[in-house]
Coordinates of C-alpha atoms in Angstrom, one line a residue:
Chain A
X1 CA 33.2 168.0 71.4
X2 CA 30.3 166.1 70.0
X3 CA 28.7 167.4 66.8
X4 CA 24.9 167.5 67.1
X5 CA 23.4 165.0 64.7
X6 CA 21.6 166.5 61.7
X7 CA 18.7 164.1 62.1
X8 CA 17.6 165.9 65.3
X9 CA 14.0 167.3 64.8
X10 CA 14.6 170.2 67.1
X11 CA 17.5 172.0 68.7
X12 CA 17.8 170.5 72.2
X13 CA 20.2 173.3 73.3
X14 CA 17.4 175.9 73.7
X15 CA 14.9 176.4 76.5
X16 CA 11.9 174.1 76.8
X17 CA 8.4 175.3 76.7
X18 CA 6.2 172.8 78.6
X19 CA 2.6 173.7 79.4
X20 CA 2.6 177.2 80.9
X21 CA 6.3 177.3 81.7
X22 CA 9.6 177.9 80.0
X23 CA 12.4 175.7 81.5
X24 CA 16.0 177.1 81.0
X25 CA 17.3 173.8 79.7
X26 CA 16.5 170.2 78.8
X27 CA 18.9 168.4 81.0
X28 CA 17.4 167.8 84.4
X29 CA 18.2 165.7 87.5
X30 CA 15.8 162.9 88.3
X31 CA 13.8 162.6 91.5
X32 CA 15.5 160.9 94.4
X33 CA 18.9 161.2 92.8
X34 CA 19.9 164.7 93.8
X35 CA 18.1 165.2 97.1
X36 CA 16.0 168.3 97.3
X37 CA 18.5 170.3 95.2
X38 CA 20.3 171.6 98.3
X39 CA 23.2 169.1 98.8
X40 CA 26.0 169.5 96.4
X41 CA 26.0 173.3 96.4
X42 CA 29.3 173.3 98.2
X43 CA 31.0 170.8 95.8
X44 CA 33.4 172.0 93.2
X45 CA 35.8 170.7 90.5
X46 CA 39.3 171.7 89.6
X47 CA 37.8 173.9 87.0
X48 CA 35.6 175.7 89.5
X49 CA 32.3 174.1 88.2
X50 CA 29.1 173.6 90.2
X51 CA 26.8 170.6 90.0
X52 CA 24.0 173.1 89.2
X53 CA 25.7 174.6 86.1
X54 CA 23.3 174.5 83.1
X55 CA 20.6 172.4 84.7
X56 CA 17.1 172.8 83.2
X57 CA 15.6 171.7 86.4
X58 CA 16.2 169.7 89.6
X59 CA 13.3 167.3 90.2
X60 CA 13.3 167.1 94.0
X61 CA 13.2 164.0 96.1
X62 CA 9.6 163.0 96.4
X63 CA 7.6 164.7 99.1
X64 CA 4.6 163.2 100.8
X65 CA 1.8 164.8 103.0
X66 CA 3.6 163.8 106.2
X67 CA 7.3 163.2 106.9
X68 CA 8.4 159.6 106.4
X69 CA 11.3 157.9 108.1
X70 CA 11.9 155.5 105.2
X71 CA 12.8 151.9 105.1
X72 CA 15.3 150.1 107.4
X73 CA 18.8 149.5 105.9
X74 CA 20.2 148.1 103.7
X75 CA 18.5 150.4 101.3
X76 CA 20.8 150.2 98.3
X77 CA 22.4 147.3 96.4
X78 CA 24.6 147.5 93.4
X79 CA 24.3 144.9 90.7
X80 CA 26.3 144.7 87.4
X81 CA 25.2 147.8 85.4
X82 CA 22.4 148.7 87.8
X83 CA 21.3 149.3 91.3
X84 CA 18.4 148.3 93.5
X85 CA 17.0 150.7 96.0
X86 CA 14.4 150.6 98.7
X87 CA 14.7 154.0 100.3
X88 CA 11.0 154.0 101.2
X89 CA 10.2 157.6 100.3
X90 CA 12.1 159.0 103.3
X91 CA 11.3 162.7 103.2
X92 CA 10.6 165.8 105.4
X93 CA 6.9 166.1 104.5
X94 CA 5.2 168.8 102.6
X95 CA 5.1 171.4 105.4
X96 CA 8.9 171.4 106.0
X97 CA 9.5 171.2 102.2
X98 CA 7.4 174.3 101.6
X99 CA 8.7 176.3 104.6
X100 CA 12.4 175.4 104.7
X101 CA 13.5 174.0 101.3
X102 CA 11.5 176.0 98.7
X103 CA 12.8 179.4 100.0
X104 CA 16.4 178.2 99.7
X105 CA 16.0 176.8 96.2
X106 CA 14.3 180.1 95.3
X107 CA 17.0 182.2 96.9
X108 CA 19.7 180.2 95.1
X109 CA 17.9 180.5 91.8
X110 CA 17.7 176.7 91.3
X111 CA 15.0 175.8 88.7
X112 CA 13.0 173.1 90.3
X113 CA 10.1 170.7 89.9
X114 CA 8.6 169.3 93.1
X115 CA 8.0 165.6 93.1
X116 CA 4.9 164.7 95.0
X117 CA 3.5 161.4 96.1
X118 CA 0.4 160.4 98.0
X119 CA -1.7 157.4 98.7
X120 CA -5.1 158.5 97.4
X121 CA -6.0 160.7 94.4
X122 CA -7.6 163.4 96.5
X123 CA -4.3 163.7 98.5
X124 CA -2.5 164.7 95.3
X125 CA -5.0 167.6 95.2
X126 CA -4.3 168.5 98.8
X127 CA -0.5 168.4 98.3
X128 CA -0.8 170.6 95.1
X129 CA -3.0 173.1 96.9
X130 CA -0.8 173.4 99.9
X131 CA 2.4 173.8 97.8
X132 CA 0.7 176.3 95.5
X133 CA -0.4 178.4 98.5
X134 CA 3.0 178.3 100.2
X135 CA 5.1 178.8 97.1
X136 CA 2.9 181.1 95.1
X137 CA 5.6 183.7 94.4
X138 CA 8.4 181.2 93.7
X139 CA 9.7 182.1 90.3
X140 CA 12.1 179.2 90.0
X141 CA 9.4 176.6 90.9
X142 CA 8.5 175.4 87.4
X143 CA 6.2 172.6 88.1
X144 CA 5.2 169.4 89.8
X145 CA 6.0 165.8 88.9
X146 CA 3.5 163.3 90.3
X147 CA 5.3 160.2 91.5
X148 CA 2.6 157.6 90.6
X149 CA 4.9 154.7 90.6
X150 CA 7.3 154.4 93.5
X151 CA 7.3 150.7 94.0
X152 CA 8.4 150.7 97.6
X153 CA 5.4 151.9 99.6
X154 CA 3.2 149.1 100.6
X155 CA 0.1 151.2 101.1
X156 CA 0.1 152.8 97.7
X157 CA 2.9 152.5 95.2
X158 CA 2.8 150.6 92.0
X159 CA -0.7 149.2 91.9
X160 CA -2.1 152.6 92.2
X161 CA -0.1 154.1 89.3
X162 CA -0.8 151.1 87.1
X163 CA -4.5 151.9 86.7
X164 CA -5.2 154.5 84.0
X165 CA -8.4 155.7 85.7
X166 CA -6.6 156.3 89.0
X167 CA -3.8 158.1 87.1
X168 CA -6.3 160.4 85.5
X169 CA -7.9 161.1 88.9
X170 CA -4.6 161.9 90.6
X171 CA -3.5 164.2 87.8
X172 CA -6.9 166.0 87.6
X173 CA -6.9 166.5 91.4
X174 CA -3.4 168.2 91.2
X175 CA -4.1 170.1 88.0
X176 CA -6.9 172.1 89.6
X177 CA -4.4 173.8 91.9
X178 CA -1.5 174.3 89.6
X179 CA -2.4 177.0 87.1
X180 CA 0.8 178.5 85.9
X181 CA 3.0 175.5 86.7
X182 CA 3.9 172.6 84.5
X183 CA 2.4 169.3 85.5
X184 CA 4.0 166.0 84.7
X185 CA 3.0 162.5 85.7
X186 CA 5.9 160.1 86.2
X187 CA 4.9 156.7 85.0
X188 CA 5.8 153.2 86.0
X189 CA 7.3 150.8 83.3
X190 CA 5.9 147.8 85.2
X191 CA 2.8 147.6 83.1
X192 CA 1.8 146.1 79.7
X193 CA 0.9 149.4 78.0
X194 CA 2.6 152.6 79.3
X195 CA 0.9 154.6 76.5
X196 CA -2.5 154.0 78.1
X197 CA -1.2 155.5 81.3
X198 CA 0.2 158.5 79.4
X199 CA -3.1 159.0 77.7
X200 CA -4.9 158.9 81.0
X201 CA -2.5 161.5 82.4
X202 CA -3.2 163.7 79.5
X203 CA -7.0 163.4 80.0
X204 CA -6.4 164.5 83.6
X205 CA -4.7 167.6 82.4
X206 CA -0.9 166.8 82.5
X207 CA 1.3 168.9 80.3
X208 CA 3.5 165.8 79.7
X209 CA 4.8 162.6 81.3
X210 CA 8.1 161.5 82.7
X211 CA 9.1 158.0 81.7
X212 CA 10.3 155.8 83.2
X213 CA 10.4 155.2 86.9
X214 CA 12.4 152.2 88.2
X215 CA 11.7 148.7 87.2
X216 CA 11.0 146.2 90.0
X217 CA 14.0 144.2 90.7
X218 CA 15.5 141.9 93.3
X219 CA 18.8 140.2 94.2
X220 CA 19.7 137.3 96.5
X221 CA 22.5 137.0 98.9
X222 CA 24.0 133.6 98.1
X223 CA 25.5 133.3 101.6
X224 CA 22.0 133.3 103.2
X225 CA 19.6 132.6 100.3
X226 CA 17.7 135.6 101.4
X227 CA 16.8 138.8 99.4
X228 CA 19.5 141.5 99.8
X229 CA 16.8 144.1 100.6
X230 CA 14.7 143.7 103.7
X231 CA 11.5 144.4 101.8
X232 CA 12.6 141.7 99.2
X233 CA 12.1 143.7 96.0
X234 CA 13.1 147.3 95.2
X235 CA 13.4 149.8 92.4
X236 CA 16.0 148.9 89.7
X237 CA 17.9 151.8 88.1
X238 CA 21.1 152.7 86.4
X239 CA 22.8 152.1 83.0
X240 CA 20.9 148.8 82.4
X241 CA 17.7 150.7 82.1
X242 CA 18.6 152.8 79.1
X243 CA 17.2 150.5 76.4
X244 CA 14.1 149.8 78.4
X245 CA 13.4 153.5 79.0
X246 CA 14.0 154.3 75.3
X247 CA 11.5 151.7 74.2
X248 CA 8.9 153.1 76.7
X249 CA 9.5 156.7 75.6
X250 CA 9.2 155.6 72.0
X251 CA 6.0 153.8 72.8
X252 CA 4.4 156.9 74.4
X253 CA 5.6 159.2 71.7
X254 CA 4.4 156.9 68.9
X255 CA 1.1 156.2 70.4
X256 CA 0.1 159.5 72.0
X257 CA 2.4 162.3 70.7
X258 CA 2.6 163.7 74.2
X259 CA 5.6 165.6 75.5
X260 CA 7.8 163.1 77.3
X261 CA 10.7 163.8 79.7
X262 CA 12.9 160.7 79.3
X263 CA 14.7 159.1 82.2
X264 CA 16.6 155.9 82.6
X265 CA 20.3 155.1 82.5
X266 CA 21.4 158.5 81.2
X267 CA 25.0 159.3 82.0
X268 CA 26.4 161.0 78.9
X269 CA 25.3 163.4 76.1
X270 CA 25.2 160.4 73.7
X271 CA 22.7 158.7 76.0
X272 CA 20.6 161.9 76.1
X273 CA 20.7 162.2 72.3
X274 CA 19.1 158.8 72.0
X275 CA 16.1 160.0 74.0
X276 CA 15.9 163.2 71.9
X277 CA 16.0 160.9 68.8
X278 CA 12.8 159.1 69.8
X279 CA 11.0 162.4 70.7
X280 CA 11.7 163.2 74.3
X281 CA 11.6 166.9 75.0
X282 CA 13.9 166.8 78.0
X283 CA 16.1 164.2 79.7
X284 CA 16.7 163.5 83.4
X285 CA 20.0 162.2 84.8
X286 CA 19.3 159.8 87.7
X287 CA 21.5 157.2 89.2
X288 CA 24.6 158.7 87.4
X289 CA 24.0 161.8 89.5
X290 CA 24.6 159.7 92.6
X291 CA 28.0 158.5 91.5
X292 CA 29.0 161.9 90.2
X293 CA 27.4 165.1 91.4
X294 CA 28.5 166.7 88.2
X295 CA 27.0 164.2 85.9
X296 CA 23.9 166.2 84.8
X297 CA 26.0 169.4 84.6
X298 CA 28.5 167.6 82.4
X299 CA 25.8 166.4 80.0
X300 CA 24.3 170.0 79.9
X301 CA 27.8 171.4 79.3
X302 CA 28.5 168.9 76.5
X303 CA 25.1 169.7 74.9
X304 CA 25.7 173.4 75.1
X305 CA 29.2 173.0 73.6
X306 CA 28.0 170.7 70.8
X307 CA 28.2 172.3 67.4
Chain B
X1 CA 30.3 165.6 122.2
X2 CA 30.1 166.8 118.7
X3 CA 32.0 165.4 115.7
X4 CA 34.0 168.2 114.3
X5 CA 32.4 170.8 112.1
X6 CA 35.9 172.1 111.6
X7 CA 35.9 175.2 109.5
X8 CA 39.4 174.3 108.3
X9 CA 38.1 171.2 106.5
X10 CA 37.9 172.4 102.9
X11 CA 34.8 171.7 100.8
X12 CA 34.8 168.6 98.7
X13 CA 35.9 168.7 95.1
X14 CA 35.5 166.1 92.4
X15 CA 39.1 165.6 91.1
X16 CA 40.4 163.5 88.3
X17 CA 43.6 161.6 88.7
X18 CA 45.3 158.2 88.3
X19 CA 46.3 155.3 90.4
X20 CA 50.0 156.0 91.3
X21 CA 50.7 152.9 93.4
X22 CA 48.8 149.9 94.8
X23 CA 50.4 147.5 97.2
X24 CA 49.6 145.0 99.9
X25 CA 50.5 146.2 103.4
X26 CA 49.3 143.1 105.3
X27 CA 47.7 139.7 104.6
X28 CA 44.4 141.4 103.9
X29 CA 44.9 145.1 103.6
X30 CA 46.1 147.1 100.6
X31 CA 47.3 150.6 100.2
X32 CA 46.3 152.8 97.3
X33 CA 48.0 156.0 96.4
X34 CA 46.3 158.4 94.0
X35 CA 47.9 161.2 92.0
X36 CA 45.1 163.9 91.7
X37 CA 44.9 167.0 89.5
X38 CA 45.1 169.4 92.4
X39 CA 46.5 169.3 96.0
X40 CA 44.1 167.8 98.6
X41 CA 43.8 168.2 102.3
X42 CA 41.5 166.4 104.8
X43 CA 40.7 166.0 108.4
X44 CA 41.2 162.6 110.1
X45 CA 37.9 160.6 109.7
X46 CA 37.0 162.1 106.4
X47 CA 36.6 159.9 103.3
X48 CA 36.6 159.9 99.5
X49 CA 34.2 158.4 97.0
X50 CA 36.4 156.8 94.3
X51 CA 35.3 155.8 90.8
X52 CA 37.3 154.1 88.2
X53 CA 36.8 156.4 85.2
X54 CA 34.7 155.0 82.4
X55 CA 33.7 151.9 84.4
X56 CA 30.0 151.7 83.8
X57 CA 29.5 148.2 85.3
X58 CA 30.2 149.7 88.7
X59 CA 27.3 152.0 89.2
X60 CA 28.4 153.7 92.4
X61 CA 31.7 155.0 93.6
X62 CA 33.3 153.3 96.6
X63 CA 33.9 155.1 99.9
X64 CA 37.3 154.9 101.5
X65 CA 38.7 156.5 104.6
X66 CA 41.7 158.7 104.0
X67 CA 45.1 157.7 105.4
X68 CA 47.3 160.5 104.3
X69 CA 47.6 163.4 101.8
X70 CA 50.7 165.1 100.6
X71 CA 50.4 167.6 97.8
X72 CA 48.5 166.0 95.0
X73 CA 49.1 162.5 96.4
X74 CA 46.2 160.9 98.4
X75 CA 46.5 157.6 100.2
X76 CA 44.0 155.2 101.5
X77 CA 43.8 151.6 102.8
X78 CA 41.3 149.1 101.7
X79 CA 40.4 145.4 101.7
X80 CA 39.1 143.5 98.6
X81 CA 35.6 142.7 99.7
X82 CA 33.6 142.7 96.4
X83 CA 33.5 143.6 92.7
X84 CA 34.5 147.2 93.1
X85 CA 37.5 146.7 95.3
X86 CA 38.7 143.8 93.2
X87 CA 38.5 146.0 90.1
X88 CA 40.5 148.6 92.0
X89 CA 43.2 146.1 92.9
X90 CA 43.5 144.9 89.3
X91 CA 43.2 148.3 87.6
X92 CA 47.0 148.9 87.9
X93 CA 49.1 152.0 88.0
X94 CA 48.1 154.7 85.6
X95 CA 44.4 153.8 85.7
X96 CA 42.2 156.9 85.5
X97 CA 40.0 157.7 88.5
X98 CA 37.7 160.4 89.7
X99 CA 37.7 161.1 93.4
X100 CA 35.2 163.2 95.4
X101 CA 36.9 164.3 98.6
X102 CA 37.1 165.2 101.4
X103 CA 33.7 164.1 102.5
X104 CA 32.0 163.7 105.9
X105 CA 32.4 164.9 109.4
X106 CA 35.9 164.2 110.9
X107 CA 37.1 163.3 114.3
X108 CA 37.7 166.5 116.2
X109 CA 41.1 167.8 117.3
X110 CA 41.9 166.8 121.0
X111 CA 41.3 168.8 124.1
X112 CA 43.3 168.1 127.3
X113 CA 41.7 164.8 128.0
X114 CA 43.6 161.7 126.9
X115 CA 42.2 159.7 124.0
X116 CA 41.7 156.0 123.7
X117 CA 42.0 155.1 120.0
X118 CA 40.3 151.8 119.1
X119 CA 40.9 150.8 115.4
X120 CA 40.1 147.6 113.6
X121 CA 40.4 146.5 109.9
X122 CA 39.6 149.2 107.5
X123 CA 38.9 151.4 110.5
X124 CA 42.6 151.9 110.8
X125 CA 43.3 154.9 108.4
X126 CA 41.3 157.6 110.2
X127 CA 42.9 156.8 113.5
X128 CA 46.4 156.4 112.1
X129 CA 45.9 159.8 110.5
X130 CA 44.5 161.2 113.8
X131 CA 47.5 159.9 115.7
X132 CA 50.0 161.3 113.2
X133 CA 48.4 164.7 113.3
X134 CA 47.4 165.1 116.9
X135 CA 48.5 162.1 118.9
X136 CA 50.3 162.7 122.3
X137 CA 52.1 160.3 124.6
X138 CA 49.1 160.3 127.0
X139 CA 46.8 158.9 124.3
X140 CA 46.4 155.2 124.2
X141 CA 46.5 153.7 120.7
X142 CA 45.1 150.2 120.1
X143 CA 44.7 148.4 116.8
X144 CA 43.1 145.0 116.3
X145 CA 43.2 142.3 113.7
X146 CA 42.0 138.8 113.2
X147 CA 45.3 136.9 113.3
X148 CA 48.0 139.6 113.6
X149 CA 49.2 139.1 110.0
X150 CA 46.4 141.3 108.8
X151 CA 47.7 144.3 110.8
X152 CA 49.7 146.7 108.6
X153 CA 52.6 146.8 111.0
X154 CA 54.6 149.1 108.8
X155 CA 52.0 151.8 109.4
X156 CA 51.6 151.1 113.1
X157 CA 54.6 152.6 114.9
X158 CA 55.8 151.5 118.3
X159 CA 53.2 153.8 119.9
X160 CA 50.5 151.3 118.9
X161 CA 49.4 148.4 121.1
X162 CA 48.2 145.5 119.0
X163 CA 45.6 142.8 119.4
X164 CA 44.5 139.8 117.4
X165 CA 41.6 137.4 117.9
X166 CA 44.0 134.5 117.0
X167 CA 47.6 135.7 117.3
X168 CA 49.9 133.9 114.8
X169 CA 53.2 134.3 116.6
X170 CA 54.9 137.6 117.4
X171 CA 56.7 138.7 114.2
X172 CA 59.1 141.5 114.7
X173 CA 59.2 140.8 118.4
X174 CA 56.1 143.0 119.1
X175 CA 53.7 141.7 121.7
X176 CA 50.2 141.0 120.3
X177 CA 47.4 140.8 122.9
X178 CA 45.1 137.7 122.4
X179 CA 41.6 139.1 122.1
X180 CA 39.8 141.9 120.4
X181 CA 40.9 145.5 120.6
X182 CA 38.3 146.5 123.2
X183 CA 39.5 143.6 125.5
X184 CA 43.0 144.9 125.0
X185 CA 41.9 148.4 126.1
X186 CA 40.1 147.0 129.1
X187 CA 43.3 145.1 130.1
X188 CA 45.3 148.4 129.9
X189 CA 42.6 150.6 131.5
X190 CA 41.0 148.5 134.3
X191 CA 38.1 149.9 136.2
X192 CA 39.2 153.0 138.0
X193 CA 41.6 154.1 135.3
X194 CA 41.6 157.8 134.4
X195 CA 38.9 158.9 132.0
X196 CA 39.6 158.8 128.3
X197 CA 37.7 160.0 125.3
X198 CA 37.2 157.0 123.1
X199 CA 37.7 157.3 119.3
X200 CA 36.6 154.1 117.6
X201 CA 36.6 153.1 114.0
X202 CA 36.0 149.6 112.6
X203 CA 33.3 147.0 112.1
X204 CA 30.0 147.3 113.9
X205 CA 30.9 144.8 116.7
X206 CA 34.0 146.9 117.6
X207 CA 32.0 150.1 117.6
X208 CA 29.3 148.5 119.8
X209 CA 31.9 147.2 122.3
X210 CA 33.6 150.6 122.3
X211 CA 30.4 152.4 123.0
X212 CA 29.6 149.9 125.7
X213 CA 33.0 150.4 127.4
X214 CA 32.5 154.2 127.3
X215 CA 29.0 154.0 128.5
X216 CA 30.0 151.8 131.4
X217 CA 32.8 154.2 132.4
X218 CA 30.8 157.4 131.8
X219 CA 33.4 158.4 129.1
X220 CA 32.7 160.3 125.9
X221 CA 32.9 158.2 122.8
X222 CA 33.0 159.0 119.1
X223 CA 32.5 156.3 116.5
X224 CA 33.1 156.3 112.8
X225 CA 30.6 154.0 111.1
X226 CA 31.1 151.9 107.9
X227 CA 28.1 151.7 105.6
X228 CA 27.4 150.8 102.0
X229 CA 27.1 154.1 100.2
X230 CA 25.5 155.3 97.0
X231 CA 26.5 158.9 96.6
X232 CA 28.7 159.9 99.5
X233 CA 27.3 163.5 99.5
X234 CA 23.9 163.2 101.1
X235 CA 21.5 162.9 98.3
X236 CA 20.6 159.3 98.0
X237 CA 19.7 158.4 101.7
X238 CA 21.1 154.9 101.1
X239 CA 23.7 154.8 103.9
X240 CA 21.5 155.5 106.9
X241 CA 22.1 154.5 110.5
X242 CA 19.5 154.5 113.3
X243 CA 19.4 157.8 115.2
X244 CA 18.8 157.9 118.9
X245 CA 15.9 159.9 120.3
X246 CA 13.4 159.1 117.6
X247 CA 12.8 156.3 115.2
X248 CA 14.5 158.0 112.3
X249 CA 17.8 157.7 110.5
X250 CA 21.0 159.7 110.0
X251 CA 23.2 159.4 106.9
X252 CA 26.7 158.0 107.4
X253 CA 28.1 160.1 104.6
X254 CA 26.9 163.5 105.6
X255 CA 25.7 163.4 109.2
X256 CA 28.7 161.2 109.9
X257 CA 30.7 159.1 109.4
X258 CA 31.8 160.2 112.9
X259 CA 29.0 160.3 115.5
X260 CA 28.8 160.7 119.2
X261 CA 28.0 157.2 120.3
X262 CA 25.0 158.6 122.3
X263 CA 23.5 160.0 119.0
X264 CA 23.0 156.4 117.6
X265 CA 20.3 153.9 118.6
X266 CA 22.5 150.9 119.3
X267 CA 19.5 148.6 119.8
X268 CA 18.3 149.2 116.2
X269 CA 21.8 149.4 114.7
X270 CA 22.5 146.4 112.4
X271 CA 19.4 144.6 113.7
X272 CA 16.7 145.8 111.3
X273 CA 17.0 143.2 108.5
X274 CA 20.6 143.8 107.8
X275 CA 21.8 141.4 105.2

């Protein structure tokens, strides 16, 4: 059992108040790393555990206005201490998400945050409006995380989330329809100043920001001299990101004081405590959740058990 | 025909354990025996995601088809093809692991029609397991290798017909057909032979040839695909294969790894910028 350090400025074992919502915990799963929060419900451990035990929220796979088939394979490539992905925002589209997935999450009592992506600021407003209408009574739907930085989609993606003015417009468009839900903007680290993006999100009405999305990365197959991913570059995630993510969270907290949900390379309670140390209010487990469906639940359990 | 949604296949569990034994079974194939914290059961065609505990340089687990289970002992076959499998070979007995298993849709139990088993490389374990559990004299079992020395002969009883692209003699006095495993099957089942249901597991060219044979004869065919995986339980969408009927994808880990050959789009399979 880990002893909670006495330098912690707050007790991370309690619930989290973020905007208009109270989340049941501060250990979440990251978007794209635990599906829509449906898969894994049938998995167990020798001790009878569930991957959902103690989670503060599941941030769903990103949903777009229309269904997307995603990128051609190969979509994943492991490097030392990290992984490249180019999934291409494969998803069922908002209509099926609202009609088929939200009711199951709600019935199972899974606290969730819907990750939304669009290609124009006004589309974020449409997505938020449609989801708010379809899921109005969903008590376990805590909020929305705007994916402003998925680097894989040629028509939108990273350029669009790199411009503070565009970030502000996207957030404002969604905010209008999300009274009563927490609104987060997930920010790209592939910029000079991430704090400027965070400040823009706050001006648009975000309750906080999630940092960081994947770095842009690449690998080369030495047998062919070609990139390993068909689209050449992809999103880089995994343990290698932890120091980068910590620095970016620290930058946002120091320069803006905004609530930050930290994400990047977290696999253990010790990793999570580093984010809490620099001021993150919650922590997401991403790539580690792919290699172990019980990763986030284990971090939550270790936190709950810490004295 | 549908891959089995067999209600007797237990849900997957993440179990801790250790490497109990690791040994070469042919020139290229190795057998790994795990001792897990609880007894395990599986259906032929299912797989595990295996992680070396505490190994953070390896970001993802590695998928392995299951060969056998007995009590808390789980066995699989593998080839060293990269960093992960090399670490596994070198980890040694006693190394701690975590194992998520059993995963994926298995090959179904047989009906009255004879089966044609076509196995190559690391595609052997599911069909060895199938033959041990359900095999009958009327089923035809074919296993193929590159030079014959890479076939794990100790695991392939006399009921198996063997083929090799470049046969290197006939050790043990067993005949080895010169050619690939589908060519072997064609030689044993010429046009007009009774209908068989094809069960194929191995690299993509083998699966493609098996599906081609079945299509030509009007036979049913189930294939088990091999793909690079991230999670193994359906969440990462990394291990997709092209689905027939639309331009979308199915996951090898959860929708498969066993598919009706007609459910896959063979024209797109392996051809869309595969590295």
